[in-house]
Coordinates of C-alpha atoms in Angstrom, one line a residue:
Chain A
X18 CA 103.8 8.3 76.8
X19 CA 104.2 7.1 73.3
X20 CA 104.1 9.4 70.3
X21 CA 100.7 9.6 68.7
X22 CA 101.6 7.9 65.3
X23 CA 103.4 5.0 67.1
X24 CA 100.3 4.4 69.3
X25 CA 98.0 4.4 66.3
X26 CA 100.4 2.0 64.5
X27 CA 100.3 -0.3 67.5
X28 CA 96.5 -0.2 67.8
X29 CA 96.2 -1.0 64.1
X30 CA 98.5 -4.0 64.6
X31 CA 96.5 -5.2 67.5
X32 CA 93.2 -4.9 65.6
X33 CA 94.8 -6.8 62.7
X34 CA 96.0 -9.6 64.9
X35 CA 92.6 -9.7 66.7
X36 CA 90.9 -10.2 63.3
X37 CA 93.4 -12.8 62.1
X38 CA 93.0 -14.8 65.3
X39 CA 89.2 -14.5 65.0
X40 CA 89.5 -15.7 61.3
X41 CA 91.7 -18.6 62.3
X42 CA 89.3 -19.5 65.1
X43 CA 86.3 -19.6 62.8
X44 CA 88.2 -21.3 60.0
X45 CA 89.2 -24.2 62.1
X46 CA 86.0 -24.5 64.1
X47 CA 83.4 -23.7 61.5
X48 CA 81.3 -26.5 60.2
X49 CA 82.5 -28.1 56.9
X50 CA 79.3 -27.2 55.1
X51 CA 79.9 -23.5 55.9
X52 CA 83.4 -23.6 54.6
X53 CA 82.2 -25.3 51.5
X54 CA 79.4 -23.0 50.9
X55 CA 81.0 -19.7 51.7
X56 CA 84.7 -19.8 50.9
X57 CA 84.6 -22.0 47.8
X58 CA 81.4 -20.6 46.4
X59 CA 82.8 -17.1 46.8
X60 CA 85.8 -18.2 44.7
X61 CA 83.7 -20.0 42.2
X62 CA 81.1 -17.3 41.7
X63 CA 83.2 -14.1 41.9
X64 CA 86.7 -15.1 40.9
X65 CA 86.6 -18.2 38.7
X66 CA 83.5 -16.9 36.9
X67 CA 85.5 -13.9 35.7
X68 CA 88.9 -15.6 35.5
X69 CA 87.5 -18.7 33.6
X70 CA 87.9 -22.4 34.3
X71 CA 91.5 -23.1 33.4
X72 CA 92.1 -26.0 35.8
X73 CA 93.5 -29.0 33.9
X74 CA 92.3 -31.4 36.6
X75 CA 88.9 -32.9 37.2
X76 CA 87.3 -32.1 39.6
X77 CA 88.7 -28.6 39.5
X78 CA 90.8 -27.4 42.5
X79 CA 87.9 -25.4 44.0
X80 CA 85.6 -28.4 43.8
X81 CA 88.3 -30.7 45.1
X82 CA 88.8 -28.3 48.0
X83 CA 85.1 -28.2 48.9
X84 CA 84.9 -32.0 48.7
X85 CA 88.0 -32.5 50.8
X86 CA 86.6 -30.1 53.4
X87 CA 83.2 -31.8 53.3
X88 CA 84.8 -35.2 53.7
X89 CA 87.6 -34.6 56.1
X90 CA 86.8 -31.3 57.9
X91 CA 88.3 -27.9 57.7
X92 CA 91.9 -28.6 58.8
X93 CA 92.7 -31.7 56.7
X94 CA 90.5 -30.4 53.9
X95 CA 92.6 -27.2 53.8
X96 CA 95.9 -29.3 53.8
X97 CA 94.6 -31.5 51.0
X98 CA 93.5 -28.5 49.0
X99 CA 97.0 -26.9 49.4
X100 CA 98.6 -30.2 48.3
X101 CA 96.3 -30.3 45.2
X102 CA 97.2 -26.7 44.3
X103 CA 100.9 -27.6 44.2
X104 CA 100.3 -30.8 42.1
X105 CA 97.7 -29.1 39.8
X106 CA 98.9 -29.4 36.1
X107 CA 102.3 -30.8 36.9
X108 CA 103.5 -34.4 37.5
X109 CA 99.9 -35.5 38.2
X110 CA 99.1 -34.9 34.5
X111 CA 101.5 -37.7 33.5
X112 CA 100.5 -40.1 36.3
X113 CA 96.7 -39.9 36.6
X114 CA 94.2 -41.0 34.0
X115 CA 93.1 -38.5 31.4
X116 CA 89.3 -38.1 30.8
X117 CA 87.3 -35.9 28.5
X118 CA 84.6 -33.7 30.2
X119 CA 82.4 -31.7 27.9
X120 CA 84.9 -32.1 25.0
X121 CA 87.8 -30.9 27.2
X122 CA 90.6 -33.2 28.2
X123 CA 91.3 -33.2 31.9
X124 CA 93.2 -35.3 34.4
X125 CA 91.0 -37.3 36.8
X126 CA 92.2 -36.7 40.4
X127 CA 89.4 -37.0 42.9
X128 CA 89.7 -36.8 46.7
X129 CA 89.4 -40.6 46.9
X130 CA 92.6 -40.9 44.8
X131 CA 94.5 -39.0 47.5
X132 CA 93.1 -40.4 50.7
X133 CA 92.8 -44.1 49.7
X134 CA 95.9 -45.0 51.8
X135 CA 94.4 -44.0 55.1
X136 CA 90.7 -43.4 54.6
X137 CA 88.3 -46.1 53.6
X138 CA 84.8 -44.9 53.0
X139 CA 82.1 -46.8 55.0
X140 CA 80.3 -49.0 52.6
X141 CA 76.8 -50.1 52.8
X142 CA 76.3 -53.8 53.6
Chain B
X6 CA -0.5 -70.3 30.2
X7 CA 0.5 -73.7 31.5
X8 CA 1.3 -74.7 28.0
X9 CA 3.7 -71.7 27.6
X10 CA 5.4 -72.5 30.9
X11 CA 6.0 -76.1 29.8
X12 CA 7.4 -74.9 26.6
X13 CA 9.7 -72.4 28.3
X14 CA 10.9 -75.1 30.6
X15 CA 11.6 -77.5 27.8
X16 CA 13.5 -74.8 25.9
X17 CA 15.6 -74.1 29.0
X18 CA 16.4 -77.8 29.4
X19 CA 17.5 -77.9 25.7
X20 CA 19.5 -74.8 26.1
X21 CA 21.2 -76.2 29.2
X22 CA 22.1 -79.5 27.6
X23 CA 23.1 -78.1 24.3
X24 CA 25.0 -75.0 25.2
X25 CA 25.9 -74.5 28.8
X26 CA 26.8 -78.0 29.8
X27 CA 29.1 -78.7 26.9
X28 CA 30.8 -75.3 27.4
X29 CA 31.5 -76.0 31.0
X30 CA 32.8 -79.4 30.2
X31 CA 35.1 -78.0 27.5
X32 CA 36.3 -75.3 29.9
X33 CA 37.2 -77.9 32.4
X34 CA 39.0 -80.0 29.8
X35 CA 41.0 -77.0 28.6
X36 CA 42.0 -75.8 32.2
X37 CA 45.7 -76.2 32.7
X38 CA 47.2 -77.1 36.0
X39 CA 50.8 -75.8 36.5
X40 CA 52.8 -78.2 38.5
X41 CA 55.9 -77.1 40.5
X42 CA 58.2 -78.7 38.0
X43 CA 56.5 -76.8 35.1
X44 CA 56.9 -73.5 36.9
X45 CA 60.5 -74.1 37.9
X46 CA 61.4 -75.3 34.4
X47 CA 59.9 -72.1 32.9
X48 CA 61.9 -70.0 35.3
X49 CA 65.0 -72.0 34.5
X50 CA 64.4 -71.5 30.7
X51 CA 64.2 -67.8 31.2
X52 CA 67.4 -67.9 33.4
X53 CA 69.2 -69.8 30.7
X54 CA 68.0 -67.2 28.1
X55 CA 69.6 -64.6 30.4
X56 CA 66.2 -62.8 30.9
X57 CA 67.1 -62.4 34.6
X58 CA 64.4 -59.9 35.4
X59 CA 61.5 -62.2 34.2
X60 CA 63.3 -65.3 35.6
X61 CA 63.4 -63.7 39.0
X62 CA 59.6 -63.0 38.9
X63 CA 59.0 -66.6 37.9
X64 CA 61.2 -68.0 40.7
X65 CA 59.4 -65.8 43.1
X66 CA 56.0 -67.0 41.8
X67 CA 57.3 -70.5 42.3
X68 CA 58.3 -69.8 45.9
X69 CA 54.9 -68.2 46.6
X70 CA 52.7 -70.9 45.1
X71 CA 54.8 -73.9 46.1
X72 CA 56.4 -73.0 49.5
X73 CA 56.7 -76.7 50.5
X74 CA 58.6 -77.8 47.4
X75 CA 61.9 -79.5 48.0
X76 CA 63.5 -77.2 45.4
X77 CA 62.3 -74.0 47.1
X78 CA 65.8 -73.2 48.3
X79 CA 67.2 -73.6 44.9
X80 CA 64.6 -71.1 43.6
X81 CA 65.6 -68.6 46.3
X82 CA 69.2 -69.1 45.4
X83 CA 68.4 -68.4 41.7
X84 CA 66.5 -65.3 42.8
X85 CA 69.8 -64.1 44.4
X86 CA 71.9 -65.1 41.3
X87 CA 69.4 -63.3 39.1
X88 CA 69.7 -60.1 41.2
X89 CA 73.5 -60.5 41.1
X90 CA 73.4 -60.8 37.3
X91 CA 71.2 -57.7 37.2
X92 CA 73.9 -55.8 39.1
X93 CA 71.6 -55.5 42.2
X94 CA 74.4 -56.6 44.5
X95 CA 73.1 -55.3 47.7
X96 CA 69.7 -57.1 47.3
X97 CA 71.5 -60.2 46.1
X98 CA 73.8 -60.2 49.2
X99 CA 70.7 -60.1 51.4
X100 CA 69.1 -63.1 49.7
X101 CA 72.3 -65.1 50.0
X102 CA 72.6 -64.0 53.7
X103 CA 69.1 -65.4 54.3
X104 CA 70.1 -68.8 52.8
X105 CA 73.3 -68.8 54.8
X106 CA 71.5 -68.0 58.1
X107 CA 69.3 -71.1 57.7
X108 CA 72.5 -73.0 58.3
X109 CA 71.8 -76.0 56.1
X110 CA 74.7 -78.1 54.9
X111 CA 74.1 -78.3 51.2
X112 CA 75.5 -77.1 47.9
X113 CA 73.2 -74.1 47.8
X114 CA 74.5 -72.8 51.1
X115 CA 78.0 -73.3 49.9
X116 CA 77.5 -71.4 46.7
X117 CA 75.6 -68.7 48.6
X118 CA 78.8 -68.0 50.6
X119 CA 80.8 -67.6 47.5
X120 CA 78.1 -65.5 45.7
X121 CA 77.7 -63.2 48.8
X122 CA 81.4 -62.7 48.8
X123 CA 81.4 -61.8 45.1
X124 CA 78.4 -59.5 45.6
X125 CA 80.4 -57.6 48.3
X126 CA 83.4 -57.5 45.9
X127 CA 81.3 -56.0 43.2
X128 CA 80.1 -53.3 45.7
X129 CA 83.8 -52.6 46.3
X130 CA 83.6 -53.8 49.9
X131 CA 86.6 -56.1 49.9
X132 CA 86.5 -56.2 53.8
X133 CA 83.0 -57.8 54.0
X134 CA 83.9 -60.1 51.0
X135 CA 86.9 -61.3 53.0
X136 CA 84.9 -61.8 56.3
X137 CA 82.2 -63.9 54.5
X138 CA 84.9 -66.3 53.2
X139 CA 86.8 -66.4 56.5
X140 CA 83.6 -67.3 58.3
X141 CA 82.9 -70.1 55.8
X142 CA 86.5 -71.3 56.2
X143 CA 85.7 -72.1 59.8
X144 CA 82.6 -74.1 58.7
X145 CA 84.1 -75.9 55.7
X146 CA 85.2 -79.4 56.2
X147 CA 86.3 -80.8 52.9
X148 CA 89.7 -79.9 51.3
X149 CA 88.2 -79.0 48.0
X150 CA 86.0 -76.2 49.5
X151 CA 88.9 -75.0 51.6
X152 CA 91.1 -74.7 48.5
X153 CA 88.4 -72.7 46.7
X154 CA 88.0 -70.4 49.7
X155 CA 91.8 -69.8 50.0
X156 CA 91.9 -69.1 46.2
X157 CA 89.1 -66.6 46.4
X158 CA 90.7 -65.0 49.5
X159 CA 93.9 -64.6 47.4
X160 CA 91.8 -62.9 44.7
X161 CA 90.4 -60.4 47.3
X162 CA 93.9 -59.7 48.6
X163 CA 95.2 -59.1 45.1
X164 CA 92.4 -56.6 44.6
X165 CA 93.3 -54.9 47.9
X166 CA 96.9 -54.8 46.8
X167 CA 95.8 -53.0 43.7
X168 CA 93.9 -50.5 45.9
X169 CA 97.1 -49.8 47.7
X170 CA 96.4 -51.6 51.0
X171 CA 99.5 -52.5 52.8
X172 CA 100.5 -56.2 53.4
X173 CA 97.9 -57.4 50.8
X174 CA 100.5 -59.0 48.6
X175 CA 101.9 -61.0 51.5
X176 CA 98.3 -62.0 52.6
X177 CA 97.6 -63.1 49.0
X178 CA 100.8 -65.2 49.1
X179 CA 99.8 -66.6 52.4
X180 CA 96.3 -67.7 51.1
X181 CA 97.8 -69.2 47.9
X182 CA 100.4 -71.3 49.9
X183 CA 97.6 -72.8 52.0
X184 CA 96.0 -74.4 49.0
X185 CA 96.6 -78.2 48.9
X186 CA 98.8 -79.9 46.3
X187 CA 95.8 -81.1 44.3
X188 CA 94.2 -77.7 44.5
X189 CA 97.4 -76.0 43.4
X190 CA 97.3 -77.9 40.1
X191 CA 93.6 -77.0 39.6
X192 CA 94.1 -73.3 40.3
X193 CA 97.6 -73.0 38.9
X194 CA 98.8 -71.3 42.0
X195 CA 102.5 -71.3 41.0
X196 CA 101.8 -68.7 38.3
X197 CA 100.1 -66.4 40.8
X198 CA 102.8 -66.9 43.4
X199 CA 105.4 -65.9 40.8
X200 CA 103.3 -62.8 40.1
X201 CA 103.0 -61.9 43.7
X202 CA 106.8 -62.3 44.1
X203 CA 107.4 -60.0 41.1
X204 CA 105.1 -57.4 42.5
X205 CA 106.8 -57.6 45.9
X206 CA 110.2 -57.2 44.5
X207 CA 109.3 -54.2 42.3
X208 CA 111.0 -51.1 43.6
X209 CA 108.8 -49.3 46.1
X210 CA 108.9 -46.0 47.8
X211 CA 108.7 -45.8 51.6
X212 CA 105.9 -43.4 52.6
X213 CA 107.4 -42.8 56.0
X214 CA 110.7 -41.8 54.4
X215 CA 108.9 -39.6 51.9
X216 CA 107.1 -37.8 54.8
X217 CA 110.4 -37.4 56.8
X218 CA 112.2 -36.0 53.7
X219 CA 109.3 -33.5 53.2
X220 CA 110.6 -31.6 56.2
X221 CA 112.8 -29.9 53.5
X222 CA 110.0 -28.7 51.2
X223 CA 109.9 -30.6 48.0
X224 CA 112.4 -33.3 49.0
X225 CA 109.5 -35.8 49.6
X226 CA 108.2 -35.2 46.0
X227 CA 111.8 -35.5 44.7
X228 CA 112.1 -38.9 46.4
X229 CA 108.8 -40.0 44.7
X230 CA 110.2 -38.9 41.3
X231 CA 107.9 -36.0 41.0
X232 CA 110.4 -33.4 39.9
X233 CA 108.0 -30.6 38.9
X234 CA 106.0 -30.9 42.1
X235 CA 109.2 -30.9 44.1
X236 CA 110.5 -27.7 42.4
X237 CA 107.1 -25.9 42.7
X238 CA 106.8 -26.9 46.4
X239 CA 110.3 -25.7 47.2
X240 CA 109.9 -22.4 45.5
X241 CA 106.4 -21.8 47.0
X242 CA 107.4 -22.7 50.6
X243 CA 110.7 -20.8 50.6
X244 CA 109.0 -17.8 49.1
X245 CA 106.2 -17.8 51.6
X246 CA 108.6 -18.4 54.5
X247 CA 110.8 -15.5 53.3
X248 CA 107.7 -13.3 52.9
X249 CA 106.4 -14.1 56.4
X250 CA 109.9 -13.4 57.9
X251 CA 110.2 -10.1 56.0
X252 CA 106.8 -9.0 57.1
X253 CA 107.6 -9.8 60.7
X254 CA 110.9 -8.0 60.5
X255 CA 109.1 -4.9 59.2
X256 CA 106.8 -4.9 62.2
X257 CA 103.9 -6.0 59.9
X258 CA 102.7 -8.8 62.2
X259 CA 99.2 -9.0 60.7
X260 CA 100.6 -9.6 57.2
X261 CA 103.1 -12.1 58.7
X262 CA 100.2 -13.9 60.3
X263 CA 98.2 -14.2 57.1
X264 CA 101.2 -15.4 55.1
X265 CA 102.2 -17.7 58.0
X266 CA 98.7 -19.2 57.9
X267 CA 98.9 -19.8 54.2
X268 CA 102.4 -21.2 54.5
X269 CA 101.3 -23.6 57.2
X270 CA 98.7 -25.1 54.8
X271 CA 101.3 -25.4 51.9
X272 CA 103.9 -26.9 54.2
X273 CA 101.5 -29.4 55.7
X274 CA 100.3 -30.1 52.1
X275 CA 103.9 -30.8 51.1
X276 CA 104.2 -33.5 53.8
X277 CA 100.8 -34.9 53.1
X278 CA 101.4 -34.9 49.3
X279 CA 104.8 -36.6 49.7
X280 CA 103.3 -39.5 51.7
X281 CA 100.4 -39.7 49.3
X282 CA 102.7 -39.7 46.3
X283 CA 104.7 -42.6 47.7
X284 CA 101.5 -44.7 48.2
X285 CA 100.4 -43.7 44.7
X286 CA 103.8 -44.7 43.3
X287 CA 103.6 -48.1 45.0
X288 CA 100.1 -48.7 43.8
X289 CA 101.0 -47.8 40.2
X290 CA 104.0 -50.3 40.4
X291 CA 101.7 -53.1 41.7
X292 CA 99.1 -52.4 39.0
X293 CA 101.9 -52.4 36.4
X294 CA 103.1 -55.8 37.4
X295 CA 99.6 -57.3 37.8
X296 CA 98.4 -55.9 34.6
X297 CA 101.1 -57.8 32.7
X298 CA 99.2 -61.0 33.5
X299 CA 95.6 -59.8 34.1
X300 CA 93.5 -57.4 32.1
X301 CA 92.9 -54.3 34.3
X302 CA 90.2 -52.0 32.9
X303 CA 90.0 -48.5 34.3
X304 CA 86.5 -47.4 35.1
X305 CA 84.9 -44.2 36.0
X306 CA 81.6 -43.4 37.8
X307 CA 81.1 -39.7 37.5
X308 CA 77.7 -39.8 39.3
X309 CA 79.3 -41.1 42.4
X310 CA 82.6 -39.5 41.7
X311 CA 84.4 -42.7 42.1
X312 CA 87.3 -44.1 40.2
X313 CA 88.1 -47.7 40.0
X314 CA 89.9 -50.4 38.1
X315 CA 88.0 -53.5 36.9
X316 CA 90.4 -56.4 37.5
X317 CA 89.7 -59.4 35.4
X318 CA 91.6 -62.6 35.5
X319 CA 90.7 -66.2 34.9
X320 CA 90.9 -68.5 37.8

């Protein structure tokens, strides 16, 4: 028989692990559109709206993430979004083309500039 | 009463001879008959004036009213060229395809192959542009046409090289070397072969090596000369790994799981980014070499969210 506080602690851990597994399950199996609409829109509407758009890249990291998920699905979209977060505002600024959007200088780095080496979009004949 | 009727009849006859009959005769004399040549010349005039929209309508009118004319195919071809010049590449490609499918051995069919290939190139579909020319290569008999096909294939491969497609430079070299001696003088292939050689010799980064090095977070970026990215990746990954380890050690498995999940994304992103950076580096090097000889104009289509480089060179 375990002491009461140890048992509670273990139960809490089990619950947490259960929710994490559930989250991961839905994250990797959910439709791309859902990921785009819910996760990214939540960030854009409730965090970025308050925090302000300070992303030096165009499209911004959140839009990039939603487009990557839309184009390549949840798993690869998530990986590409993480890659973009690391590159955002660093060496990419000196290597990609600058553009001016609404009077603000940004660096153009769309999804197509990062998947061109393996993904060729189906083109209309 | 009879007298009145006779008068009315005489008046009608006079009216007929003096007014209606001369009017009809004049109308017939002024009536203009448009011959096929007149119609085609008018369309050609508009085409020469670069009024492609109107020229296209007139060529279509010609095809409608003179379907049996011997220059009907020429009019159809000009409809395609007008569409091409109006940047309606998809519709132009369909017109050229119709001409090609008729399988006639004439100059119009030959030009249709080249124009269809160009239309696909303009649409950014280098694959189809290549297929069209490769199909024509099987049909072409004379050396002059074959040289032109090889030269256009080399152009396509150079464009693909610019887009980062592997082996494109060697394929461009292969196409250029197949051009006959007489064709080589016309197209000045030596200049382009030198250029391909320079682009091939330029220092390149191996994407596989970059990916393998990325096992150590940041080493892949370091190899691709992205020092800031490398430093950030290293700090972020080691920090997250340490945080996940500490959380696990402290029996906080849930937190360790969440951090682990985030870390997995950043670690995979580090590998993906390293490979991607190597490809980007190589593409930048190729563009740098090719742009010394050709004018490469960056282009941006914000509506379609596409980025491209207009690649102009005189052949």
